[in-house]
XYZ file of C-alpha atoms in Angstrom:
367
model
C 79.957 33.571 -26.158
C 83.727 33.942 -25.742
C 85.841 36.373 -27.737
C 89.577 36.091 -28.179
C 91.291 39.254 -29.408
C 94.920 39.342 -30.489
C 96.156 42.906 -30.979
C 99.775 43.786 -31.737
C 101.844 46.867 -32.339
C 105.453 47.863 -32.794
C 105.865 50.637 -30.239
C 109.655 50.556 -30.104
C 112.422 48.069 -30.851
C 115.477 47.133 -28.799
C 117.984 47.491 -30.310
C 116.760 48.552 -33.726
C 114.080 46.156 -34.967
C 115.232 43.036 -33.130
C 113.083 42.616 -30.002
C 110.725 44.095 -27.396
C 112.319 45.639 -24.307
C 111.262 43.944 -21.065
C 110.018 47.281 -19.658
C 107.339 47.419 -22.361
C 106.204 43.894 -21.506
C 105.984 44.865 -17.826
C 103.814 47.875 -18.676
C 101.469 45.760 -20.798
C 101.095 43.152 -18.047
C 100.421 45.840 -15.446
C 97.798 47.676 -17.509
C 95.938 44.522 -18.584
C 95.998 43.116 -15.032
C 93.995 46.157 -13.892
C 91.130 45.074 -16.153
C 91.158 41.325 -15.505
C 87.748 40.442 -14.089
C 86.348 43.702 -15.502
C 86.761 44.263 -19.237
C 88.867 41.116 -19.652
C 88.337 37.530 -18.596
C 92.000 36.701 -19.072
C 95.106 37.821 -20.945
C 98.663 36.935 -21.943
C 101.382 39.323 -23.126
C 103.752 37.938 -25.719
C 106.229 39.214 -28.263
C 107.630 38.377 -31.662
C 110.614 40.359 -32.835
C 109.921 44.024 -32.056
C 106.145 43.556 -31.763
C 104.260 43.685 -28.477
C 101.433 41.122 -28.620
C 98.287 41.317 -26.471
C 96.240 38.107 -26.287
C 92.940 38.800 -24.522
C 89.709 36.908 -23.803
C 86.462 38.634 -22.881
C 82.678 38.669 -23.279
C 82.451 41.986 -25.124
C 82.430 40.597 -28.675
C 84.639 41.500 -31.620
C 85.250 45.202 -32.302
C 84.532 46.107 -28.676
C 85.236 49.782 -27.990
C 86.294 48.897 -24.450
C 88.751 46.177 -25.470
C 90.188 48.134 -28.374
C 90.479 51.212 -26.172
C 92.305 49.184 -23.540
C 94.790 47.905 -26.123
C 95.329 51.436 -27.437
C 95.974 52.659 -23.893
C 98.542 49.894 -23.355
C 100.343 50.820 -26.558
C 100.338 54.525 -25.644
C 101.781 53.803 -22.196
C 104.403 51.519 -23.725
C 105.237 54.186 -26.308
C 105.885 56.717 -23.543
C 108.415 54.338 -21.990
C 109.902 53.560 -25.420
C 110.489 57.266 -26.019
C 112.032 57.615 -22.575
C 114.431 54.763 -23.389
C 114.954 56.136 -26.908
C 113.940 52.799 -28.409
C 113.913 52.614 -32.180
C 110.677 53.524 -33.974
C 108.870 54.396 -30.740
C 105.112 54.360 -31.410
C 105.567 53.707 -35.131
C 102.412 51.557 -35.422
C 100.191 54.167 -33.732
C 99.212 56.045 -36.871
C 96.203 57.832 -35.371
C 96.628 60.800 -33.034
C 94.073 59.392 -30.606
C 91.743 56.414 -30.143
C 88.476 56.942 -32.034
C 86.396 53.967 -30.864
C 87.959 51.182 -32.955
C 91.597 50.242 -33.335
C 91.127 48.934 -36.894
C 92.761 51.215 -39.422
C 94.746 53.012 -36.708
C 97.955 51.022 -37.237
C 97.998 48.023 -34.850
C 97.244 44.575 -36.283
C 94.198 42.734 -34.976
C 92.593 39.289 -35.264
C 89.457 38.324 -33.324
C 87.157 35.306 -33.035
C 83.734 34.998 -31.375
C 82.557 31.482 -30.490
C 80.582 29.328 -28.103
C 83.117 27.170 -26.317
C 83.012 23.467 -27.143
C 83.647 20.666 -24.662
C 87.322 21.198 -25.437
C 88.543 24.362 -27.177
C 92.175 24.271 -28.396
C 93.333 27.538 -29.978
C 96.653 28.388 -31.609
C 97.751 32.026 -31.739
C 100.333 32.802 -34.413
C 102.563 35.872 -34.234
C 104.852 36.806 -37.126
C 107.607 39.374 -37.574
C 109.338 40.852 -40.635
C 106.534 39.881 -43.009
C 103.067 40.926 -44.173
C 99.541 39.444 -43.778
C 99.804 37.560 -47.073
C 102.313 35.246 -45.377
C 99.339 33.385 -43.908
C 97.706 32.647 -47.293
C 99.655 29.476 -48.029
C 99.472 27.943 -44.521
C 95.746 28.778 -44.134
C 95.070 27.143 -47.481
C 97.046 24.082 -46.439
C 95.376 23.849 -43.029
C 91.799 24.072 -44.279
C 91.906 22.923 -47.911
C 94.912 20.690 -48.619
C 94.389 16.974 -47.858
C 98.127 16.380 -48.206
C 98.566 18.601 -45.142
C 95.335 17.914 -43.259
C 94.413 14.244 -43.162
C 91.117 15.098 -41.492
C 89.789 16.432 -44.800
C 89.894 12.805 -45.973
C 89.381 10.848 -42.750
C 86.879 12.963 -40.785
C 83.348 12.877 -42.333
C 82.421 16.161 -40.635
C 85.132 17.919 -42.686
C 84.223 16.397 -46.064
C 82.175 19.409 -47.144
C 85.248 21.583 -46.729
C 85.515 25.174 -45.541
C 84.469 28.648 -46.624
C 87.228 31.247 -47.083
C 86.752 35.010 -46.784
C 89.343 36.726 -48.987
C 89.998 40.465 -48.881
C 91.248 42.624 -51.720
C 93.157 45.103 -49.552
C 93.808 47.501 -52.440
C 90.136 47.916 -53.405
C 88.659 47.368 -49.904
C 86.356 44.558 -50.990
C 85.940 40.883 -50.161
C 84.859 37.638 -51.787
C 83.944 34.192 -50.402
C 85.110 30.835 -51.778
C 83.813 27.362 -50.926
C 86.419 24.641 -50.958
C 87.018 22.112 -52.375
C 84.839 23.020 -55.395
C 86.166 26.585 -55.820
C 89.746 25.833 -54.869
C 91.253 26.785 -58.225
C 89.389 30.109 -58.373
C 90.579 30.932 -54.867
C 94.190 29.978 -55.610
C 94.142 32.310 -58.625
C 93.694 35.182 -56.162
C 95.497 34.222 -52.962
C 98.696 33.396 -54.840
C 98.939 37.186 -55.273
C 99.300 37.622 -51.547
C 100.341 41.291 -51.525
C 96.786 42.177 -52.613
C 94.470 39.224 -51.870
C 94.601 38.042 -48.269
C 92.667 35.333 -46.431
C 90.853 37.143 -43.612
C 88.679 34.412 -42.072
C 87.798 30.755 -42.509
C 84.371 29.270 -41.696
C 83.128 25.670 -41.447
C 80.435 24.475 -43.862
C 77.239 22.540 -43.450
C 77.817 19.123 -41.879
C 80.600 20.308 -39.600
C 80.333 20.049 -35.819
C 80.997 23.794 -35.572
C 78.197 26.210 -36.614
C 78.592 27.694 -40.108
C 78.492 31.281 -38.825
C 81.390 30.827 -36.393
C 84.742 31.695 -37.919
C 87.404 29.144 -37.002
C 90.400 31.184 -38.149
C 91.158 34.895 -38.432
C 94.141 36.851 -39.743
C 95.104 40.491 -39.219
C 94.975 42.178 -42.619
C 96.126 45.681 -41.654
C 98.770 46.862 -44.130
C 100.501 49.853 -42.597
C 101.774 51.255 -45.888
C 98.223 51.416 -47.288
C 97.019 53.211 -44.155
C 99.895 55.694 -43.973
C 100.501 56.071 -47.721
C 104.207 55.407 -47.275
C 106.603 52.999 -45.604
C 106.562 53.596 -41.855
C 107.014 50.034 -40.626
C 106.317 46.392 -41.297
C 102.875 44.805 -40.963
C 103.936 41.796 -38.872
C 100.588 39.949 -38.804
C 98.876 37.764 -36.206
C 96.396 34.935 -36.648
C 94.113 32.737 -34.536
C 93.168 29.151 -35.431
C 90.719 26.903 -33.548
C 91.454 23.157 -33.702
C 90.074 19.616 -33.197
C 86.521 18.169 -33.145
C 85.437 18.859 -36.712
C 88.385 21.152 -37.346
C 92.005 20.369 -38.263
C 93.949 18.773 -35.408
C 96.593 20.843 -33.633
C 99.298 18.838 -35.398
C 97.667 19.489 -38.780
C 97.517 23.216 -38.047
C 101.211 23.286 -37.180
C 102.227 21.034 -40.068
C 101.476 23.879 -42.494
C 104.491 25.738 -41.103
C 106.960 22.869 -41.503
C 107.820 24.374 -44.895
C 109.708 27.713 -44.659
C 107.899 29.517 -47.462
C 109.306 32.702 -48.974
C 107.503 35.779 -47.666
C 107.725 39.535 -48.179
C 108.785 42.054 -45.556
C 112.335 41.234 -44.555
C 114.905 44.078 -44.212
C 113.238 47.521 -44.587
C 110.038 45.773 -45.670
C 111.683 45.408 -49.072
C 113.016 41.861 -49.287
C 111.827 38.260 -49.588
C 113.053 35.595 -47.226
C 112.031 32.297 -45.609
C 109.710 32.407 -42.618
C 111.248 30.434 -39.770
C 109.107 28.823 -37.014
C 110.706 29.455 -33.616
C 110.017 29.441 -29.884
C 109.040 32.869 -28.545
C 112.415 33.245 -26.828
C 114.065 32.827 -30.235
C 111.832 35.366 -31.998
C 114.699 37.855 -32.008
C 115.596 38.512 -35.663
C 119.111 39.834 -36.136
C 120.616 38.664 -39.431
C 119.710 41.384 -41.945
C 116.898 42.094 -39.431
C 115.691 38.555 -39.975
C 115.073 36.081 -41.308
C 111.286 36.453 -40.833
C 109.978 34.619 -37.744
C 106.732 33.007 -36.665
C 105.711 31.920 -33.165
C 102.815 29.588 -32.277
C 101.322 29.734 -28.780
C 98.837 27.016 -27.909
C 96.007 27.524 -25.410
C 93.007 25.619 -24.137
C 90.105 28.025 -23.592
C 88.130 27.141 -20.435
C 85.248 29.475 -19.570
C 87.196 32.301 -21.136
C 90.396 31.490 -19.251
C 93.625 31.020 -21.178
C 95.085 27.681 -20.122
C 98.674 27.949 -21.317
C 100.509 28.903 -23.338
C 102.398 25.976 -24.787
C 105.206 27.244 -27.017
C 104.495 24.940 -29.953
C 107.470 25.662 -32.216
C 109.889 25.062 -29.353
C 109.609 21.400 -30.388
C 112.839 19.965 -31.807
C 110.774 18.493 -34.640
C 111.085 21.927 -36.277
C 114.886 21.939 -36.158
C 115.124 20.727 -39.756
C 112.687 23.441 -40.876
C 114.812 26.044 -39.148
C 117.964 24.673 -40.780
C 116.299 24.754 -44.194
C 115.167 28.341 -43.544
C 118.725 29.364 -42.735
C 120.021 27.786 -45.936
C 117.331 29.568 -47.955
C 118.184 32.822 -46.169
C 121.824 32.426 -47.156
C 120.860 31.756 -50.786
C 118.508 34.752 -50.955
C 121.038 37.092 -49.318
C 123.559 36.372 -52.042
C 121.249 38.201 -54.491
C 121.925 41.476 -52.674
C 119.739 44.273 -54.099
C 118.506 42.160 -57.008
C 115.123 40.475 -57.395
C 113.834 38.001 -56.290
C 115.467 38.856 -52.937
C 114.401 42.464 -53.262
C 110.663 42.839 -53.858
C 109.366 43.513 -57.396
C 108.837 47.161 -58.396
C 105.080 47.223 -57.751
C 105.630 46.144 -54.141
C 108.349 48.760 -53.635
C 105.975 51.702 -54.180
C 105.456 52.199 -50.460
C 109.089 51.766 -49.409
C 111.821 54.414 -49.483
C 112.578 53.632 -53.168
C 110.252 56.394 -54.519
C 112.491 58.979 -52.823
C 115.432 57.623 -54.819
C 113.407 57.736 -58.065
C 112.319 61.314 -57.385
C 115.952 62.323 -57.075
C 116.613 60.825 -60.541
C 113.522 62.305 -62.244
C 115.361 64.822 -64.417
C 118.001 62.353 -65.562
C 115.818 59.922 -67.545
C 116.028 60.284 -71.348
C 113.652 58.945 -73.980
C 114.869 55.913 -75.920
């Protein structure tokens, strides 16, 4: 059994919220290298915007205390350097005072998959910045349930029975499962409200080449504002998707991001904007701290080793998507502080807006 764990945290931006300083990347590489061949089978350190991204393979299984503890240690070491360099928001995603055995609920975002490696095991790791976990709802639906995106749902007999979606209600801490295609409409009724209902995992169904109990996609669902009770930073989610041989092809997985959907989490976590697929080197949001970015790193998993990465959105085929995203960004920016560019009131509860409302408390009069 191989486990791939993708754990990210914003431990300091340079400058502001735009990118990760190279010193933090060096620290992460150094600390993870110490454990290669011990806790870890392999690793890769990436970045997206101001988020440090740890991609790790191992044999410890999901929720491993050793792996999570290692990631926490990396983030603490990087935070020390960030404070030394006076980077912005140093350690802002480390909400716990110390590691308590599991990194979930402590601030960093995490997505993990356990699986028995197939003859060929292509995996795409997605890393997003300036958005929240709900940004993956639409593309995950398209990848695993929309035949207009994924031809394999029509052409490949092993995919005809569809997929099983695990959806979390992050406000009530509960989950529900939907089988597609027959429960597609029920599922869409929930996941369209992506600030609350978030796709956590996707599983194959009977008749697929992949066992039903092996998740084939996972998304980080940690919402920092719900953990901290106030706005302390953006969620900036990660996701892992397995591909081919009974699952959507790599090209079908990536096709879901050819449309720059509007997502929440741009400037100050308070604005909507288009998510733009970019190469990792271009995941450096600057305009209004954006627009939101997403990076796709492709790997082949071979006996736990990470063969890669291939920077999938570096392809010029996404130039038109990027151009469309920039046009949408321009259109949304012209709204200034008005909705729909600014988030609706219910989504502003965990931003700095409540402090403004408190200041005005005594000035409201009954109509």
